[in-house]
XYZ file of C-alpha atoms in Angstrom:
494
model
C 0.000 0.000 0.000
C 3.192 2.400 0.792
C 3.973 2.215 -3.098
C 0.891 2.625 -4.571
C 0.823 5.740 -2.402
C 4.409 7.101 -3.038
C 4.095 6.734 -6.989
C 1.429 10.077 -7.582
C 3.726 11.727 -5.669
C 6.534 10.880 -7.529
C 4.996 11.678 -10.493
C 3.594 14.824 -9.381
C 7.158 15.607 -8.547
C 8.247 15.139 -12.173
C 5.146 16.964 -13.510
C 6.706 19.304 -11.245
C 10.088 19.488 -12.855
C 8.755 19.289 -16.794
C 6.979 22.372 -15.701
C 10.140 24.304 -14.651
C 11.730 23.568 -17.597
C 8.917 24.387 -19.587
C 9.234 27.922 -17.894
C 12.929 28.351 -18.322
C 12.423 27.655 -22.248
C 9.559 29.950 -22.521
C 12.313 32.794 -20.836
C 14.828 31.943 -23.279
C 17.110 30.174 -20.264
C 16.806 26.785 -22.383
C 19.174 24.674 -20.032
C 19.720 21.870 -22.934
C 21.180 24.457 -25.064
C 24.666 24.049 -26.730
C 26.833 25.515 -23.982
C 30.407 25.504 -22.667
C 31.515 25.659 -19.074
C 35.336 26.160 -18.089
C 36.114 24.427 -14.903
C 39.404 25.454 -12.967
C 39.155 23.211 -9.893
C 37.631 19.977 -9.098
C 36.422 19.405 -5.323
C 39.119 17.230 -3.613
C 41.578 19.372 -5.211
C 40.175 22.698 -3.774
C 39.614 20.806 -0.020
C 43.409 19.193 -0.562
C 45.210 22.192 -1.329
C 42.586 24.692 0.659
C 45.316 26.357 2.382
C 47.323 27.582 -0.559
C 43.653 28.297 -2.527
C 41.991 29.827 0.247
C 40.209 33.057 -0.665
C 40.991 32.137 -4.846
C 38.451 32.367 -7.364
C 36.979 29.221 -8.608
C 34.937 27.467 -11.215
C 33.370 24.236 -10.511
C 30.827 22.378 -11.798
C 28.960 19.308 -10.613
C 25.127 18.168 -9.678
C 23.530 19.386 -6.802
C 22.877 16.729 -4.322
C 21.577 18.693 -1.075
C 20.014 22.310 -0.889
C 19.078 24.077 1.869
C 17.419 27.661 1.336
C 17.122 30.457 3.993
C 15.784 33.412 2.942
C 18.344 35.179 1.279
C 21.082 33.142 1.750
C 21.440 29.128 0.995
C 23.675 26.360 0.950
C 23.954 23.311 -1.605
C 26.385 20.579 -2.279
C 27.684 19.767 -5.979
C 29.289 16.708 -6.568
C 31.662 16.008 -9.437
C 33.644 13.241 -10.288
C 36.524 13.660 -7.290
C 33.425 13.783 -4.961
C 31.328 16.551 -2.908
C 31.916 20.328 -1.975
C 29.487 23.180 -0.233
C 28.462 26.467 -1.682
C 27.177 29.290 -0.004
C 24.813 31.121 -2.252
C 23.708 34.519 -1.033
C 21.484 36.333 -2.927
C 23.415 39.926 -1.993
C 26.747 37.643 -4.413
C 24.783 36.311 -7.250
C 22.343 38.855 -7.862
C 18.299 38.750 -6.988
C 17.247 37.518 -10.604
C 20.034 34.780 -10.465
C 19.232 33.924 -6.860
C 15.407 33.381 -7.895
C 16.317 31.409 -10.488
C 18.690 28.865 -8.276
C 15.763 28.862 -5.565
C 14.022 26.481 -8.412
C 16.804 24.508 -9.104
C 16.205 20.738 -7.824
C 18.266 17.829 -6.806
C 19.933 16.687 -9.581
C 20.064 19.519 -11.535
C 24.252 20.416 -13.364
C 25.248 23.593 -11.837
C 28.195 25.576 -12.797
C 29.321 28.013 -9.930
C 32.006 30.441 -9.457
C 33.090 31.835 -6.588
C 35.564 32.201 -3.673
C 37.154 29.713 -1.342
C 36.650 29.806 2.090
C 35.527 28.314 5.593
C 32.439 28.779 7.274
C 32.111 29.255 10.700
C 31.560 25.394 11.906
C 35.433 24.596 9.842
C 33.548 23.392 6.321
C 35.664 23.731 2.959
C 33.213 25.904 0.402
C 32.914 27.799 -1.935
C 31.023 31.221 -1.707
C 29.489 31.823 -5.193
C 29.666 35.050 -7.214
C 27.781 33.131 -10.061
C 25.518 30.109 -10.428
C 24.699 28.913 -13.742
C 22.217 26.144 -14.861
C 23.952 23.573 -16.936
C 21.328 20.710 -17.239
C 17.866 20.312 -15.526
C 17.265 16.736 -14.202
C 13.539 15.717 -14.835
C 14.041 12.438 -12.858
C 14.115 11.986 -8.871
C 17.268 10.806 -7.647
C 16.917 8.066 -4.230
C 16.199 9.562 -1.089
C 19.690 10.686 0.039
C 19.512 9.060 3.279
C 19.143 4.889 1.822
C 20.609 5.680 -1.403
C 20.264 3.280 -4.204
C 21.058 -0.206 -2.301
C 18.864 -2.416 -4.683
C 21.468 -4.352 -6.360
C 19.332 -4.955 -9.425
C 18.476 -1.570 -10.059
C 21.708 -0.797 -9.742
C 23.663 -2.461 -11.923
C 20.717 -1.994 -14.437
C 21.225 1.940 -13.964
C 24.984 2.158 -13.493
C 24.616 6.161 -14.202
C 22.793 6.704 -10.630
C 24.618 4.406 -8.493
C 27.369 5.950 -9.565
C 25.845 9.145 -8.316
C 24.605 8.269 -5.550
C 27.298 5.554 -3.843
C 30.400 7.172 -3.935
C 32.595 3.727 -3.276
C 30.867 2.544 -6.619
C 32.659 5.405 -8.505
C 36.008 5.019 -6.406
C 36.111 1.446 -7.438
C 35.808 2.302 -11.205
C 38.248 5.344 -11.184
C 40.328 2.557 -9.567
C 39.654 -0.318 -12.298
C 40.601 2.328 -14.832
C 44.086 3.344 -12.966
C 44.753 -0.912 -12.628
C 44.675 -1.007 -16.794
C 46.552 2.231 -16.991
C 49.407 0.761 -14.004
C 49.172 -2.924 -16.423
C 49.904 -1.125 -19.391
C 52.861 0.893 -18.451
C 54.464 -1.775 -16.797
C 54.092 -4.201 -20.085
C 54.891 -0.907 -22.195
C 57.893 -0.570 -20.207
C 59.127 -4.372 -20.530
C 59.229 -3.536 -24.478
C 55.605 -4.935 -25.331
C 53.610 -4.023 -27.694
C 49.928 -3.334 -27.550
C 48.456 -4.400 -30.294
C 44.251 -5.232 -31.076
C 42.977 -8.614 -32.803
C 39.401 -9.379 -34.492
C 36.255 -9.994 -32.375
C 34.430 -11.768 -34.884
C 36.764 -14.532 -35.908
C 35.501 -18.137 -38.171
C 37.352 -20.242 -35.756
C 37.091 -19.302 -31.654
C 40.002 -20.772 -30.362
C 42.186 -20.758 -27.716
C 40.007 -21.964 -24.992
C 37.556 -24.014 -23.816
C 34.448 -22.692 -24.127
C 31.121 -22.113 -26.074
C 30.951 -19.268 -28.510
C 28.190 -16.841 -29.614
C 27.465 -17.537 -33.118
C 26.410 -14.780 -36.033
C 25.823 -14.245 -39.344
C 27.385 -12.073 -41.273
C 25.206 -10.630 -44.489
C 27.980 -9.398 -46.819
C 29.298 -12.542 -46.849
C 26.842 -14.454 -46.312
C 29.067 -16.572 -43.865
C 28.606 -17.849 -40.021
C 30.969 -16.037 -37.649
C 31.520 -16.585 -34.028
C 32.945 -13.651 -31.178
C 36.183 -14.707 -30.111
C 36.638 -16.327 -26.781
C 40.034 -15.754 -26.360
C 42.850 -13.813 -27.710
C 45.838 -16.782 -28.349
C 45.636 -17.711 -31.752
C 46.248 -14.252 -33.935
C 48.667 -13.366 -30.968
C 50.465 -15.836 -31.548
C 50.014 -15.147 -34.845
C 52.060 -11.941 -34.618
C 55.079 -13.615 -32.947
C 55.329 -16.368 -35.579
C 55.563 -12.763 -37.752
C 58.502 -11.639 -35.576
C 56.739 -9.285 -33.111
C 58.909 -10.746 -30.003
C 56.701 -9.597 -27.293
C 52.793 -8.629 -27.732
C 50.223 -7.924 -25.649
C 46.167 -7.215 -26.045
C 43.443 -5.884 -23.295
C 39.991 -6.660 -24.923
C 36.624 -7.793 -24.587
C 36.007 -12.088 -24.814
C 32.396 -13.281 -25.181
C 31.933 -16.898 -23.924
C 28.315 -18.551 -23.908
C 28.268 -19.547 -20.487
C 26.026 -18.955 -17.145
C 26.270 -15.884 -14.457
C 27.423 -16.055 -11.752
C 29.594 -13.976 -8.768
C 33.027 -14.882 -11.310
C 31.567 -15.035 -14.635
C 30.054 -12.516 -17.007
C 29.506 -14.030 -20.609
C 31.482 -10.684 -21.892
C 34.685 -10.361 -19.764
C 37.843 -8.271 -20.175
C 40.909 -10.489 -20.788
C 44.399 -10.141 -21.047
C 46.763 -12.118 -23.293
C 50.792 -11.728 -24.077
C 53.023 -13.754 -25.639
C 56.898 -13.263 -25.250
C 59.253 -15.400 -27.701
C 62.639 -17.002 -26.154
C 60.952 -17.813 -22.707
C 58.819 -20.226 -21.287
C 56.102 -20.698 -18.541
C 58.407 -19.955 -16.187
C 59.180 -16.433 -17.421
C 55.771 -16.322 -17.055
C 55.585 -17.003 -13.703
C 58.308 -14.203 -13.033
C 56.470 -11.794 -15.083
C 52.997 -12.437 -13.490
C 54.774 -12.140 -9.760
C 56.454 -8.480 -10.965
C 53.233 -7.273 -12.796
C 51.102 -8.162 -9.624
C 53.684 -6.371 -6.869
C 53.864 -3.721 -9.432
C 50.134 -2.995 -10.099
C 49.072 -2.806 -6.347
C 51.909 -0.982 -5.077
C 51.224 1.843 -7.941
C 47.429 1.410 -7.131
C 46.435 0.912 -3.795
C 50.066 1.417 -2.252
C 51.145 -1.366 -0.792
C 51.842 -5.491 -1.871
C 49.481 -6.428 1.134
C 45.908 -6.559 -0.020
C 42.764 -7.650 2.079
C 39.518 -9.376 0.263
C 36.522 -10.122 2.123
C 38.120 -10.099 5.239
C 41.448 -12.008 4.657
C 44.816 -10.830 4.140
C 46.800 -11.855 1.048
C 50.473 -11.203 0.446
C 51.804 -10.171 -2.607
C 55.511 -8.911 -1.586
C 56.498 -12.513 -0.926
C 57.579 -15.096 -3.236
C 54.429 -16.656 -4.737
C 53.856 -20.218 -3.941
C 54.373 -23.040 -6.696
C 52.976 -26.243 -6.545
C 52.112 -29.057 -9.385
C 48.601 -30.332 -9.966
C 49.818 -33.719 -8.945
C 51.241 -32.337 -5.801
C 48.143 -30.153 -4.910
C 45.433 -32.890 -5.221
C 48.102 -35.382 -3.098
C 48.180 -32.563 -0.530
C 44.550 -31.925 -0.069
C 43.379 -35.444 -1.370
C 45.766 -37.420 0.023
C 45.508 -39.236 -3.807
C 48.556 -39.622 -5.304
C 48.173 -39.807 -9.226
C 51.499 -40.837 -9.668
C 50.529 -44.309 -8.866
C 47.267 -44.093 -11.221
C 48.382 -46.170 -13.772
C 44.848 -46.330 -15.655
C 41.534 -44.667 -16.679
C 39.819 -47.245 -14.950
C 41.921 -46.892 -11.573
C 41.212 -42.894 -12.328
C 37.434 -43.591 -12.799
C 37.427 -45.936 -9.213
C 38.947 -43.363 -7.568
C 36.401 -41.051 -8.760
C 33.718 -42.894 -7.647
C 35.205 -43.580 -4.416
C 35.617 -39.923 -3.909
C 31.963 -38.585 -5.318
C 33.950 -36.880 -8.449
C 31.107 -36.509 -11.148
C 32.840 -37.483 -14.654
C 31.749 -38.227 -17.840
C 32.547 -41.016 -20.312
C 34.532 -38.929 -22.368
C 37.214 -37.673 -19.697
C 40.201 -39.648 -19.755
C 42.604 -40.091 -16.942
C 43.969 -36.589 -17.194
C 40.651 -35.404 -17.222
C 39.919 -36.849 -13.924
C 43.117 -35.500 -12.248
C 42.078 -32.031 -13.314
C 38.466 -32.497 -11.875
C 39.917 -33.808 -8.484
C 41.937 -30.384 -8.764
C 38.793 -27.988 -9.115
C 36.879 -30.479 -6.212
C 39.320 -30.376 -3.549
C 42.138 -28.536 -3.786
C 41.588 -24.712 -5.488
C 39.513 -23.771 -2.584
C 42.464 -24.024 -0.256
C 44.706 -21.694 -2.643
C 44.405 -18.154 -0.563
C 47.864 -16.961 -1.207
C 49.137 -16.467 -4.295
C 50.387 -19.669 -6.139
C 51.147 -21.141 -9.593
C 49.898 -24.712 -9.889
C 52.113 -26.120 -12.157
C 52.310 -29.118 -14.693
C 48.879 -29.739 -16.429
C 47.605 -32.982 -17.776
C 47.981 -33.061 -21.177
C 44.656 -34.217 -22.252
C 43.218 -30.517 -20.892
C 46.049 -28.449 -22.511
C 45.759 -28.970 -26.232
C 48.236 -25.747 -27.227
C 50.869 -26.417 -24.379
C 54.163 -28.093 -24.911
C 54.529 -31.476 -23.427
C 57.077 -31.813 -20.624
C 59.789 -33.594 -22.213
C 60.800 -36.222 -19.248
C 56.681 -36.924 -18.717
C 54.750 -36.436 -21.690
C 51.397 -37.057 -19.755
C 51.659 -33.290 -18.148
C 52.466 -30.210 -19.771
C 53.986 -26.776 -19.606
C 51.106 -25.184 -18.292
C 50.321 -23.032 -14.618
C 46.922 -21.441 -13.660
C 47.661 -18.324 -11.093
C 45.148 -18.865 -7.982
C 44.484 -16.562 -5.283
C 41.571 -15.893 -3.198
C 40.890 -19.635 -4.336
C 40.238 -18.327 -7.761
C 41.842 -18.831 -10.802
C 43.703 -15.760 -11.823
C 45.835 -16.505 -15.270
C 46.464 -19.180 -17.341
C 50.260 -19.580 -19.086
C 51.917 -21.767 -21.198
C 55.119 -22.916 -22.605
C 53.282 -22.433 -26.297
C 53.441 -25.416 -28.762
C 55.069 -24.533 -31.584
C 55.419 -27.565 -32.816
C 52.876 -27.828 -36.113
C 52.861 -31.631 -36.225
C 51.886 -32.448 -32.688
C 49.340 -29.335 -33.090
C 47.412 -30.576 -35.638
C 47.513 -34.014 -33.307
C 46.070 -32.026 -30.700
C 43.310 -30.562 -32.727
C 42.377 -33.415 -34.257
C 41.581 -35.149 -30.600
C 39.650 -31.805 -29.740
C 37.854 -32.576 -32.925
C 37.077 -35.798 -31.694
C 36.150 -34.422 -28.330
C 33.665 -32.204 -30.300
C 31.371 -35.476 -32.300
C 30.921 -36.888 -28.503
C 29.072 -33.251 -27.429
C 32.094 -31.434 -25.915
C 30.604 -28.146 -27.287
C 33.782 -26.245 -25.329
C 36.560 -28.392 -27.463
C 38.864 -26.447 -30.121
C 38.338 -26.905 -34.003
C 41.182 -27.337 -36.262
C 42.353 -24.019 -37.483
C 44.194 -24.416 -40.886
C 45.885 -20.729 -40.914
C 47.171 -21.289 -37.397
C 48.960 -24.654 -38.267
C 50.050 -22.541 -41.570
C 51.785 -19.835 -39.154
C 53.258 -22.480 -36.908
C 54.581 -23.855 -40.067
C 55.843 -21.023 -41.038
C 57.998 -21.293 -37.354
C 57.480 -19.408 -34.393
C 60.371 -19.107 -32.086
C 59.447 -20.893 -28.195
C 57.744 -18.976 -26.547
C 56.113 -18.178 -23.048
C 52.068 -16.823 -23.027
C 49.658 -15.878 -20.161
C 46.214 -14.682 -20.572
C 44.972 -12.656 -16.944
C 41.366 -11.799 -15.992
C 41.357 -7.944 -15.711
C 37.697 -8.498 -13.961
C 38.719 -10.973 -11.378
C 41.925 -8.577 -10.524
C 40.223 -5.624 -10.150
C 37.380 -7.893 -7.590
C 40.591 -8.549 -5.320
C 41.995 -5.045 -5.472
C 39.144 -3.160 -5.158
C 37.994 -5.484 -2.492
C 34.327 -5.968 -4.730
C 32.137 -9.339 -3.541
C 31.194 -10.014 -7.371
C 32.220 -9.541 -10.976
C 29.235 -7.222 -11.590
C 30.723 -4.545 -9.055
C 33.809 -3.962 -11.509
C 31.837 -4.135 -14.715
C 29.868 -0.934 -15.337
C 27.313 -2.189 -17.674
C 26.979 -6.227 -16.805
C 24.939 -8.584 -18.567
C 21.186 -8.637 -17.357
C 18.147 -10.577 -18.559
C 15.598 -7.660 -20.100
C 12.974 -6.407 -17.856
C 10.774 -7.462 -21.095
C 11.395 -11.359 -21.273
């Protein structure tokens, strides 16, 4: 019954508003009108640096998010993107025509206001205005300032008020934006280059997972969206581009959930003359060196629990890791079927089509990545889950291959790349035959790819990272959609 009461009233309040602009139109004060507004000083500048601007002119500009008229002198606060700062508005500074005019502002309306910074009596940082000009009328009703916008729906479907309202929401994306900018000068200043591959691709490879699927009209030809970035990376390095790197959108056809988005940000770089353990040294300096430029320190704290990055980062095979917090050693599993009793014995789900390797790597995700809080590389994949990895040369059943886990999350992904064209096309032709039994995640043979690789391509270390799942731990956010500003949602209309 409270709703169905507060909704005339919140309508009246925007008949209200379409009024007042209707009024400043029919005066010639059109507020939409092409206009330009130089601002000088932002508000945490003018409060940081208040004693050496105290009693300088300013212009700011911002929306007005609290107003408070007396008579002939009033108060409002205009936030910008650096956050919040008072105004004294007296009608004796501004003028009486000007001063009517801001009496009908609202909440919400863009303000531009000059004037002079000061202190008021109780100690408050402001700004006492000489001029207040309307830059934009708001004909919508912001949240009541008191709960804010805390319904998590609505706010991730309206990312342009939360961020208006929640000022921890903006912090965190001002912060996601300065964790790119930190990852790209460090890799910029290794000697990589940045470079940008297609979206829509004929053949998503380069990970396991189910693509979106298009058509495109000109050529009247079925295209997927890429779902990862290896293949024309790697690409590039066969063409002599020695260390490469690309920050883009992926698109995988998979669920939601508090770690996945189907549209992601990833990172991928490939480095010729290394291998996965360059990786590993790389993905320890570009970690130390991100949060130390970002938040300040190596030490961060998620949910609650401390994690270290200043200290040598743990390393630990997958073998190792499910004997530790198994107590199964697969060393002594000789055969699928002793890999499929275990299984069983342990409640592992498995399907007919995993193989032993398969199994080891499901034991992994069941028992043992929960337990992986502080940063480690598990080392030493199975072979049958790592189609583009090099095999280790004294065990052939394991490859190249770490995954990056904190938090109990996997992190990155790196390889010592195969580069070997023969034993690729072996590889893809198993994924192919992965792909008739209903694996709709397996690789297809890519004929251009085993072209390049034919062409050579030096060895060579890769690593893809997930920018989203980095910026959850450094920005301390509880799910994927807090550090993407426009996630996926089902329509209101379905």
């Amino acid at each position: 019954m409270a709703q169905q009461k507060q909704e005339p009233d919140i309508n009246q309040l925007r008949k209200v508003r379409r009024e007042k602009l209707a009024d400043l139109q029919a005066d010639g004060k059109d507020p939409y009108q092409v206009m330009r507004y130089d601002v000088s000083r932002h508000a945490a500048d003018i409060k940081e640096h208040y004693d050496e601007m105290e009693g300088q002119q300013v212009r700011i500009a911002g929306r007005i998010m609290q107003k408070r008229v007396m008579g002939k002198a009033s108060f409002c606060n205009v936030l910008d993107q650096s956050g919040n700062i008072q105004s004294y508005v007296a009608r004796d500074s501004i003028g009486e025509e000007s001063y009517k005019d801001f009496k009908k502002m609202d909440i919400g309306d863009i303000v531009g206001l000059e004037g002079e910074v000061f202190k008021t009596k109780t100690g408050e940082i402001s700004v006492h205005a000489s001029a207040v000009k309307l830059l934009s009328k708001s004909l919508q009703i912001l949240p009541e300032k008191f709960h804010g916008l805390t319904n998590t729906d609505i706010r991730y479907r309206q990312r342009y008020v939360d961020l208006i309202m929640n000022p921890e929401v903006r912090d965190t994306f001002i912060k996601r934006s300065r964790i790119i900018s930190a990852i790209r000068r460090y890799l910029d200043g290794q000697g990589f280059l940045e470079v940008e591959t297609p979206m829509l691709v004929s053949n998503a490879g380069g990970a396991s997972a189910r693509p979106f699927e298009t058509h495109f009209n000109a050529l009247g030809e079925d295209f997927k969206l890429r779902i990862s970035l290896e293949l024309y990376l790697k690409r590039l390095i066969v063409g002599g581009l020695e260390r490469v790197y690309e920050i883009g959108r992926v698109f995988r056809n998979e669920g939601l959930d508090t770690r996945h988005n189907p549209e992601f940000t990833l990172m991928e770089l490939y480095q010729a003359y290394t291998d996965y353990n360059g990786m590993m040294d790389l993905t320890e300096n570009l970690y130390r060196h991100v949060a130390q430029e970002v938040l300040g320190t190596t030490t961060i704290v998620y949910n609650g629990v401390e994690m270290d990055l200043g200290k040598p980062f743990d390393r630990i095979t997958m073998v190792d890791a499910v004997k530790k917090y198994v107590g199964v050693d697969w060393n002594e599993v000789e055969t699928l079927e002793q890999a499929r009793a275990l299984a069983k014995e342990h409640n592992v789900e498995f399907e007919d089509r995993h193989k032993k390797g398969d199994i080891l790597s499901l034991f992994f995700e069941e028992f043992a990545e929960e337990h992986l809080i502080q940063p480690t590389f598990v080392m030493d994949h199975p072979i049958e889950i790592s189609p583009l990895t090099k095999k280790k040369p004294e065990n052939p059943e394991y490859v190249e291959r770490f995954e990056f886990f904190m938090n109990g999350w996997e992190m990155a992904n790196a390889y010592s790349e195969l580069n070997d064209p023969i034993d690729q096309r072996e590889r893809f032709k198993a994924q192919e035959e992965l792909l008739a039994q209903g694996d709709e995640e397996a690789n297809t043979t890519d004929e251009d790819f085993l072209n390049a690789l034919e062409i050579g391509m030096p060895p060579t270390g890769g690593i893809g990272f997930g920018i989203d799942r980095m910026c959850m731990l450094l920005t301390d956010a509880a799910a994927i959609r807090d550090v993407l500003l426009f996630p996926t949602m089902k329509s209101l209309d379905k």
